[in-house]
Every structure is written in structure tokens, then in C-alpha cells.
Coordinates of C-alpha atoms and ligand atoms in Angstrom, one line a residue:
M746 CA -14.7 6.1 -7.9
R747 CA -17.5 6.9 -5.5
E748 CA -19.8 7.9 -8.4
W749 CA -18.8 4.8 -10.3
F750 CA -19.5 2.6 -7.4
R751 CA -22.9 4.1 -6.7
A752 CA -23.8 3.5 -10.3
N753 CA -22.3 0.0 -10.5
A754 CA -22.5 -1.6 -7.1
A755 CA -23.9 -5.1 -7.5
E756 CA -26.7 -6.2 -5.2
L757 CA -25.2 -8.7 -2.8
P758 CA -26.8 -10.3 0.3
W759 CA -24.2 -8.7 2.6
R760 CA -24.3 -5.3 1.0
P761 CA -27.1 -2.9 2.2
A762 CA -29.0 -0.9 -0.5
D763 CA -27.8 2.3 1.3
L764 CA -24.1 2.1 0.6
D765 CA -23.4 4.6 3.3
A766 CA -25.2 2.6 6.0
I767 CA -23.3 1.3 9.0
R768 CA -23.2 -2.5 8.8
D769 CA -23.3 -5.3 11.2
P770 CA -19.6 -6.2 11.9
Y771 CA -20.5 -9.8 12.4
A772 CA -22.0 -10.0 8.9
V773 CA -19.0 -8.3 7.4
W774 CA -16.7 -10.7 9.2
I775 CA -18.6 -13.8 8.0
S776 CA -18.9 -12.6 4.4
E777 CA -15.3 -11.5 4.0
T778 CA -14.1 -14.8 5.5
M779 CA -16.3 -16.7 3.1
L780 CA -15.1 -14.6 0.2
Q781 CA -11.4 -15.5 0.7
Q782 CA -10.4 -17.8 -2.1
T783 CA -14.1 -18.2 -3.2
Q784 CA -16.1 -16.5 -5.9
V785 CA -18.9 -14.0 -5.0
S786 CA -21.4 -16.1 -7.0
T787 CA -20.7 -19.1 -4.8
V788 CA -20.7 -17.3 -1.5
K789 CA -24.1 -15.6 -1.9
D790 CA -26.2 -18.7 -1.0
Y791 CA -23.9 -19.9 1.7
F792 CA -24.0 -16.5 3.3
I793 CA -27.8 -16.4 3.3
R794 CA -28.1 -19.9 4.7
W795 CA -25.5 -19.1 7.4
M796 CA -27.1 -15.9 8.5
K797 CA -30.5 -17.6 8.9
R798 CA -29.1 -20.2 11.1
F799 CA -26.4 -18.1 12.9
P800 CA -27.7 -14.6 12.8
D801 CA -25.3 -13.2 15.5
V802 CA -22.1 -14.1 17.3
E803 CA -23.9 -15.5 20.4
T804 CA -25.9 -18.0 18.3
L805 CA -22.8 -19.1 16.5
A806 CA -20.8 -19.4 19.7
K807 CA -23.3 -22.0 21.0
A808 CA -23.2 -24.2 17.9
D809 CA -21.1 -27.3 17.7
E810 CA -18.3 -27.8 15.2
A811 CA -20.1 -30.5 13.2
E812 CA -23.0 -28.2 12.5
V813 CA -20.8 -25.3 11.6
F814 CA -18.9 -27.5 9.2
N815 CA -22.1 -28.6 7.7
Y816 CA -23.0 -25.0 6.9
W817 CA -19.5 -24.5 5.5
Q818 CA -19.5 -27.7 3.4
G819 CA -18.5 -26.9 -0.2
L820 CA -16.6 -23.7 0.6
G821 CA -13.4 -25.6 1.3
Y822 CA -10.6 -24.5 3.5
Y823 CA -12.2 -25.8 6.7
S824 CA -9.7 -24.1 8.9
R825 CA -11.6 -20.9 8.1
A826 CA -14.8 -22.4 9.6
R827 CA -12.9 -23.8 12.6
N828 CA -11.4 -20.4 13.3
I829 CA -14.8 -18.6 12.9
L830 CA -16.2 -20.8 15.6
K831 CA -13.2 -20.2 17.9
T832 CA -13.4 -16.5 17.4
A833 CA -17.2 -16.5 17.9
K834 CA -16.7 -18.1 21.3
I835 CA -14.0 -15.6 22.3
V836 CA -16.1 -12.6 21.2
A837 CA -19.3 -13.9 22.8
A838 CA -17.5 -14.4 26.1
L839 CA -16.1 -10.9 25.9
C840 CA -19.5 -9.4 25.1
S841 CA -21.1 -11.2 28.0
A842 CA -18.4 -10.0 30.3
S843 CA -18.7 -6.4 29.2
R844 CA -22.5 -6.7 28.7
T845 CA -22.2 -5.3 25.2
T846 CA -25.4 -5.3 23.2
G847 CA -26.6 -4.5 19.7
M848 CA -24.5 -4.8 16.6
R849 CA -21.2 -3.4 18.0
K850 CA -20.1 -6.7 19.3
M851 CA -16.9 -7.3 17.4
P852 CA -13.8 -5.5 18.7
E853 CA -13.2 -2.1 17.2
T854 CA -9.4 -1.9 16.9
R855 CA -7.1 -3.6 14.4
K856 CA -4.9 -4.9 17.3
E857 CA -7.8 -6.7 19.0
L858 CA -9.2 -8.0 15.8
E859 CA -5.9 -9.4 14.5
A860 CA -5.4 -11.2 17.8
L861 CA -8.5 -13.3 17.0
P862 CA -8.2 -16.7 15.3
G863 CA -8.5 -16.4 11.5
I864 CA -8.6 -12.6 11.4
G865 CA -5.7 -11.2 9.5
A866 CA -4.8 -7.7 8.3
Y867 CA -7.3 -7.8 5.4
T868 CA -10.4 -9.0 7.4
A869 CA -9.6 -6.6 10.2
G870 CA -9.5 -3.7 7.8
A871 CA -12.7 -4.8 6.1
I872 CA -14.6 -5.0 9.5
L873 CA -13.2 -1.7 10.7
S874 CA -13.9 0.2 7.5
L875 CA -17.1 -1.4 6.1
A876 CA -18.8 -1.9 9.5
Y877 CA -17.4 0.8 11.7
H878 CA -16.5 3.4 9.0
K879 CA -13.0 3.8 10.3
R880 CA -10.2 5.1 8.1
E881 CA -8.6 1.6 7.9
A882 CA -6.9 0.2 4.9
I883 CA -7.6 -3.2 3.3
L884 CA -5.5 -5.0 0.8
D885 CA -6.8 -8.0 -1.1
G886 CA -6.0 -9.6 -4.4
N887 CA -8.2 -7.1 -6.2
L888 CA -6.5 -4.1 -4.7
V889 CA -3.1 -5.6 -5.4
R890 CA -3.9 -6.0 -9.0
I891 CA -5.3 -2.5 -9.3
F892 CA -2.3 -0.9 -7.6
S893 CA 0.2 -2.9 -9.6
R894 CA -1.4 -1.7 -12.8
L895 CA -2.1 1.9 -11.7
Y896 CA 1.5 2.5 -10.7
E897 CA 3.3 -0.2 -12.8
L898 CA 4.5 -2.0 -9.7
D899 CA 6.5 -4.9 -11.1
F900 CA 6.8 -6.8 -7.8
L901 CA 4.3 -8.6 -5.6
P902 CA 3.5 -7.8 -1.9
T903 CA 4.6 -11.3 -1.0
E904 CA 8.2 -10.4 -2.0
K905 CA 10.7 -9.3 0.5
N906 CA 10.3 -5.6 1.6
C907 CA 7.4 -5.1 -0.8
A908 CA 4.2 -5.5 1.2
E909 CA 4.6 -2.1 2.9
I910 CA 4.7 -0.4 -0.5
Y911 CA 1.3 -1.9 -1.4
W912 CA -0.1 -1.1 2.1
E913 CA 1.1 2.5 1.7
Y914 CA -1.2 2.9 -1.4
A915 CA -4.0 1.1 0.5
R916 CA -3.7 3.6 3.4
E917 CA -3.8 6.5 0.9
V918 CA -7.1 5.1 -0.4
A919 CA -8.4 4.8 3.2
D920 CA -7.3 8.2 4.3
S921 CA -10.8 9.7 4.0
P922 CA -14.1 9.7 6.0
K923 CA -15.4 7.6 3.1
A924 CA -12.7 5.0 3.5
Y925 CA -15.5 2.3 3.6
M926 CA -16.7 3.3 0.2
H927 CA -13.3 3.7 -1.4
N928 CA -12.2 0.3 -0.2
E929 CA -15.4 -1.4 -1.3
A930 CA -15.4 0.4 -4.6
L931 CA -11.9 -0.7 -5.5
M932 CA -12.7 -4.3 -4.5
E933 CA -15.7 -4.1 -6.8
L934 CA -13.7 -2.6 -9.6
G935 CA -11.1 -5.3 -9.3
R936 CA -13.8 -8.0 -9.4
T937 CA -15.8 -6.7 -12.3
V938 CA -13.6 -4.4 -14.4
C939 CA -9.9 -4.7 -13.6
K940 CA -10.1 -8.4 -14.0
T941 CA -7.0 -10.7 -13.9
K942 CA -7.4 -11.5 -17.6
S943 CA -8.6 -9.0 -20.1
P944 CA -9.4 -6.0 -17.9
L945 CA -12.2 -3.8 -19.2
C946 CA -10.2 -0.7 -19.4
E947 CA -12.5 1.2 -21.7
T948 CA -15.2 1.3 -19.0
C949 CA -12.8 1.9 -16.1
P950 CA -13.0 5.2 -14.2
L951 CA -9.3 5.1 -13.5
R952 CA -8.1 4.7 -17.1
G953 CA -6.9 8.3 -17.3
E954 CA -4.4 7.8 -14.5
C955 CA -3.5 4.1 -14.9
R956 CA 0.1 3.9 -16.0
A957 CA -0.2 0.3 -17.3
F958 CA -3.3 1.2 -19.4
L959 CA -1.7 4.4 -20.8
D960 CA 1.5 2.5 -21.7
G961 CA -0.4 -0.4 -23.2
R962 CA 1.1 -2.8 -20.7
T963 CA -1.8 -4.1 -18.6
A964 CA -1.0 -7.7 -19.4
E965 CA 2.4 -7.2 -17.7
F966 CA 1.0 -6.3 -14.3
P967 CA 0.9 -7.6 -11.7
P968 CA 3.9 -9.8 -12.4
T969 CA 3.1 -13.5 -12.4
K970 CA 6.3 -14.6 -10.6
K971 CA 8.4 -13.3 -7.9
R972 CA 11.4 -11.4 -9.3
T973 CA 14.9 -12.3 -8.4
E974 CA 17.1 -9.7 -6.7
K975 CA 18.7 -7.0 -8.8
S976 CA 21.9 -5.2 -8.1
W977 CA 21.9 -1.5 -8.7
H978 CA 24.9 0.8 -8.3
G979 CA 24.5 4.5 -8.1
T980 CA 25.7 7.8 -6.7
V981 CA 23.9 9.8 -4.0
L982 CA 24.7 13.5 -3.7
V983 CA 24.8 15.5 -0.5
I984 CA 24.8 19.0 -2.0
E985 CA 25.4 21.7 0.6
S986 CA 25.1 25.4 -0.1
A987 CA 27.3 28.1 1.3
D988 CA 24.5 29.0 3.8
E989 CA 24.3 25.4 5.1
K990 CA 21.3 24.0 3.3
I991 CA 21.0 20.6 1.7
L992 CA 19.3 19.9 -1.6
A993 CA 16.4 17.5 -1.5
V994 CA 14.3 16.1 -4.3
N995 CA 10.6 15.1 -4.0
G996 CA 9.5 12.8 -6.7
G997 CA 10.7 11.6 -10.0
Q998 CA 13.7 9.7 -8.8
K999 CA 14.6 6.0 -9.3
F1000 CA 13.9 5.1 -5.7
L1001 CA 11.6 6.7 -3.2
D1002 CA 9.8 8.5 -6.0
K1003 CA 7.1 9.7 -3.6
Q1004 CA 9.3 10.9 -0.9
L1005 CA 11.7 13.6 -0.1
A1006 CA 15.1 12.0 -0.8
L1007 CA 18.7 13.0 -1.6
P1008 CA 19.4 13.3 -5.3
H1009 CA 20.7 9.9 -6.7
F1010 CA 21.3 8.3 -10.1
E1011 CA 22.6 5.1 -11.6
S1012 CA 26.4 5.2 -12.1
A1013 CA 29.5 3.0 -12.3
H1014 CA 31.6 2.8 -9.2
H1015 CA 32.8 6.4 -8.6
A1016 CA 35.5 6.6 -5.9
T1017 CA 36.9 9.9 -7.2
V1018 CA 36.5 13.5 -6.2
A1019 CA 35.5 14.6 -9.7
L1020 CA 32.0 15.9 -10.2
P1021 CA 30.1 13.4 -12.3
A1022 CA 28.4 14.8 -15.3
K1023 CA 25.0 13.8 -14.1
A1024 CA 25.4 15.9 -11.0
E1025 CA 25.0 18.9 -13.3
D1026 CA 21.4 18.0 -13.6
Y1027 CA 21.1 19.4 -10.1
I1028 CA 23.8 22.1 -9.8
N1029 CA 26.0 24.3 -11.9
A1030 CA 29.5 23.0 -12.0
D1031 CA 31.0 26.4 -11.8
E1032 CA 29.4 27.0 -8.4
V1033 CA 31.0 24.0 -6.9
E1034 CA 33.7 24.7 -4.3
S1035 CA 34.7 21.1 -3.4
V1036 CA 33.7 17.5 -3.9
E1037 CA 34.4 14.8 -1.4
H1038 CA 33.9 11.1 -1.7
C1039 CA 32.5 9.9 1.7
G1040 CA 32.5 6.2 1.0
T1041 CA 29.7 3.9 0.1
F1042 CA 26.6 2.3 1.7
R1043 CA 24.5 -0.7 1.0
H1044 CA 20.7 -0.6 1.1
S1045 CA 17.7 -2.7 -0.1
I1046 CA 14.6 -1.3 -1.6
T1047 CA 12.0 -3.9 -2.9
V1048 CA 14.1 -6.4 -4.9
H1049 CA 17.0 -3.9 -5.5
K1050 CA 20.2 -4.5 -3.7
I1051 CA 21.7 -1.1 -3.8
E1052 CA 25.3 0.1 -3.4
C1053 CA 25.8 3.8 -3.6
D1054 CA 28.8 6.1 -3.6
I1055 CA 28.3 9.2 -1.5
L1056 CA 29.5 12.5 -2.8
H1057 CA 29.5 15.5 -0.5
V1058 CA 29.4 18.5 -2.9
R1059 CA 30.0 21.9 -1.3
L1060 CA 28.8 25.0 -3.2
A1061 CA 30.4 28.4 -3.1
T1062 CA 27.0 30.0 -3.5
R1063 CA 23.9 30.3 -1.3
A1064 CA 20.8 28.1 -1.8
K1065 CA 18.7 29.6 -4.5
A1066 CA 15.8 28.6 -6.7
T1067 CA 17.8 28.7 -9.8
H1068 CA 19.6 25.5 -8.7
L1069 CA 17.0 23.4 -10.4
P1070 CA 17.9 20.5 -12.6
K1071 CA 17.0 20.4 -16.2
S1072 CA 16.5 16.8 -17.3
I1073 CA 14.6 15.7 -14.2
V1074 CA 12.2 18.7 -14.3
N1075 CA 11.2 17.4 -17.7
S1076 CA 10.7 13.9 -16.6
E1077 CA 7.1 12.5 -16.7
K1078 CA 6.8 12.1 -13.0
P1079 CA 6.2 15.2 -10.9
T1080 CA 9.3 16.5 -9.2
A1081 CA 9.9 19.2 -6.7
F1082 CA 13.1 20.4 -5.1
E1083 CA 13.7 21.9 -1.8
W1084 CA 16.6 23.3 0.2
I1085 CA 16.4 22.1 3.7
E1086 CA 18.3 23.4 6.7
K1087 CA 21.4 21.3 7.3
A1088 CA 20.7 21.5 11.1
K1089 CA 17.2 19.9 10.5
A1090 CA 18.2 17.4 7.8
F1091 CA 18.1 14.3 10.0
E1092 CA 14.6 15.1 11.2
T1093 CA 13.4 16.1 7.7
F1094 CA 14.3 12.9 5.7
A1095 CA 12.1 10.0 6.6
N1096 CA 13.9 7.3 4.6
S1097 CA 17.0 5.4 5.7
F1098 CA 18.4 5.6 2.2
S1099 CA 18.9 9.4 2.6
L1100 CA 19.8 9.2 6.3
K1101 CA 22.6 6.7 5.7
A1102 CA 24.2 8.9 3.1
L1103 CA 23.8 12.0 5.2
K1104 CA 25.3 10.4 8.2
K1105 CA 28.4 9.5 6.2
A1106 CA 28.7 12.9 4.5
I1107 CA 28.0 15.3 7.4
G1108 CA 27.9 13.1 10.5
S1109 CA 25.7 14.5 13.2
V1110 CA 24.9 18.2 13.0
Ligands
SF4_53 FE1 -7.4 -1.9 -14.4 FE2 -7.6 -1.0 -17.0 FE3 -8.6 0.4 -15.0 FE4 -6.0 0.3 -15.2 S1 -7.5 1.2 -16.7 S2 -7.1 0.1 -13.3 S3 -5.7 -1.8 -16.0 S4 -9.2 -1.7 -15.6

């Protein structure tokens, strides 16, 4: 992506020729605010005019609202201009109190920035990464579109419990000393290549790993409408070896496919003590000593309303590498399996889906 960006970055009035240069946070803030809901081609002239008249936060803070509106006229959404002026006055007052000089006049933490009028998670991330080169994530419509297509996410971040999934991908992108370039490169890719209609996949540097492209389904992502809730019934297995280890799966499962989670699969209601056939994907039936149904639990992940039976399966054998499933190993998503110490299980799993099932199956250890 960095190579692609260096070769394809458009010349823009707010973008320095040296893509690695530290930028003026004030200019980043103004340009990113102007760009919300507005095309780059429209914003260019507005930005140039604005920066000539209000080159820094102090100059802007002294302006009156009518003049600021005049420079904003045509960009629409006047609440943005009103908030810019309010924030400029707050920041200028803070600078004068702390005698801050030079470019570093905008706050340098997400918390402080997001406390200012008109600055949300996106703008704060843009200022922190593009201007201060911090490892801060951003998530705008371009990145949402790219993530949805790359990972075939069939839900929007505006849906209940879904924003965090998109932010998690955004944080992965930003987890680098070059976060500023990764963020800006993806925004540029979204604007110029991964377009809403007819993405130019043949020229895209991500086409080799883009699930929607590889499956010929780019037109389906991101979804145009919010989805309605879906019910899902399944079984989660707490498989315990004779030497008190619990089998965990990392990747390739229906839910939590990028996390260590208990094995689970779709099933009909299963309040019996018989070993379901699908459990044999994970263990050999002839090594099972006992199966106990420990009740059910309810859980929500994205739009799925989950209800799961919990089966505590005790093995007569010790944990060993040969306890590896067959069908899942062959699935297209990467999958790994681990035996984790029962005594450490509650601190090892980081998702409440697995923790709820563990609690019912083995209580506290
Ligand atoms: Fe977007 Fe196509 Fe690139 Fe996938 S391959 S990220 S759909 S432009």
C-alpha cells in the first residue's frame, strides 16, 4: 500500500510533496472537516482561500462568525463552520494560557480532541496520525467500504454492536510507525480505486487478498441497508482433557474468527448428553469419557442473536496434538488449535462468548 500510495498520491493543497513530512495539525483539522460530506475537487479552492485568510488557529479565533460563514459558503452543513470557530476559540485560549508556540497547537490526545466541538473519532484520528504521526486509527466512509469488501463484512458500522469490528480493522492498519501513511493511503484508495460504484479492482494493490473481489461479489459490499437481526442456534464445546486442559480454536469459526474461542457450530437444540456428530471434528469419540449438558446461554454478535447449548466433554486421554479436527483444518480460513490450562482459561479467553460457556461448564477454577 505504501508503494502504491507513493506512486499514486494526488497533489492536494493540504498534502505536502513529502508524504513523510510532519503536518500542521490546524491544516489537517480544517481540511478533514471540509472534506466531510464534500468532494475533494470542491474542497480544494475553499481550503486555499481559507488558509490565506485564516492561516492559523489564533487568526481564526479572532474572526467573527459572519466572516467565517462567508468563507464556508457553498460547503453546506454550516454547523461544521460554527463548531470550527468555537473550537478555534477554545484552542487559542489554551495555547495562550500555556504559551504554546509553533505548529503543535492542537491537543495531542484523542480524549482532548474529541472533547472539542465538531471533532469526532474520525477527525481526531486524522489529526493525530497525519499531523503528529501517532499510531491512531481513522475510520471514514472510504475505509468502511474497503474493509467491508476486503473481509466481506455484510453489516455496517452503524448497526448495533458493529462499529467496534470496523474500528478493530482500522486499529490494525494504524498499528505501525507509518500509521499516517497507511491511513491516508487507504483513504486515497477508497476515493480513487475502491469506488462505491464500479471499483477498479484490476489496478488495486489489495486485489490478491480482497475476499469480495476473489469471490466476484464486490457489488454486494458494503451492504446498502441495515440488516435485520438473525437468530442462530448452536452448540459450544468445553472439551477438557484428562490432564485438565481445555481445547481452544483460533480462527476459521463462525463467530470470533480472529480470536481464540471455544469450538462451536450451528446445531438444532441439543439438550442431551450424547456427543453430537460435529464434535468429532474436534475429538475422537472413542476418547470421550463423559458428556454433560450444562445449559444454554444467550449472546449477541453483530446482528446475530445467539443461543447456544453448552456441552462439557471430558476426555479419558491427555491433551495431545493429534486431537486436531479434520473438516475445519481444511476450511479456507486459517485455523489453529491450542490446549490451554484449565486453571488459566478465564484469563486466556478474551471474549464473553467463550467466558459465558466456560463459566457454566466449569464454574470458577
Ligand atoms: Fe476494492 Fe476491488 Fe481493491 Fe477489493 S480489489 S479493495 S473491491 S478495489
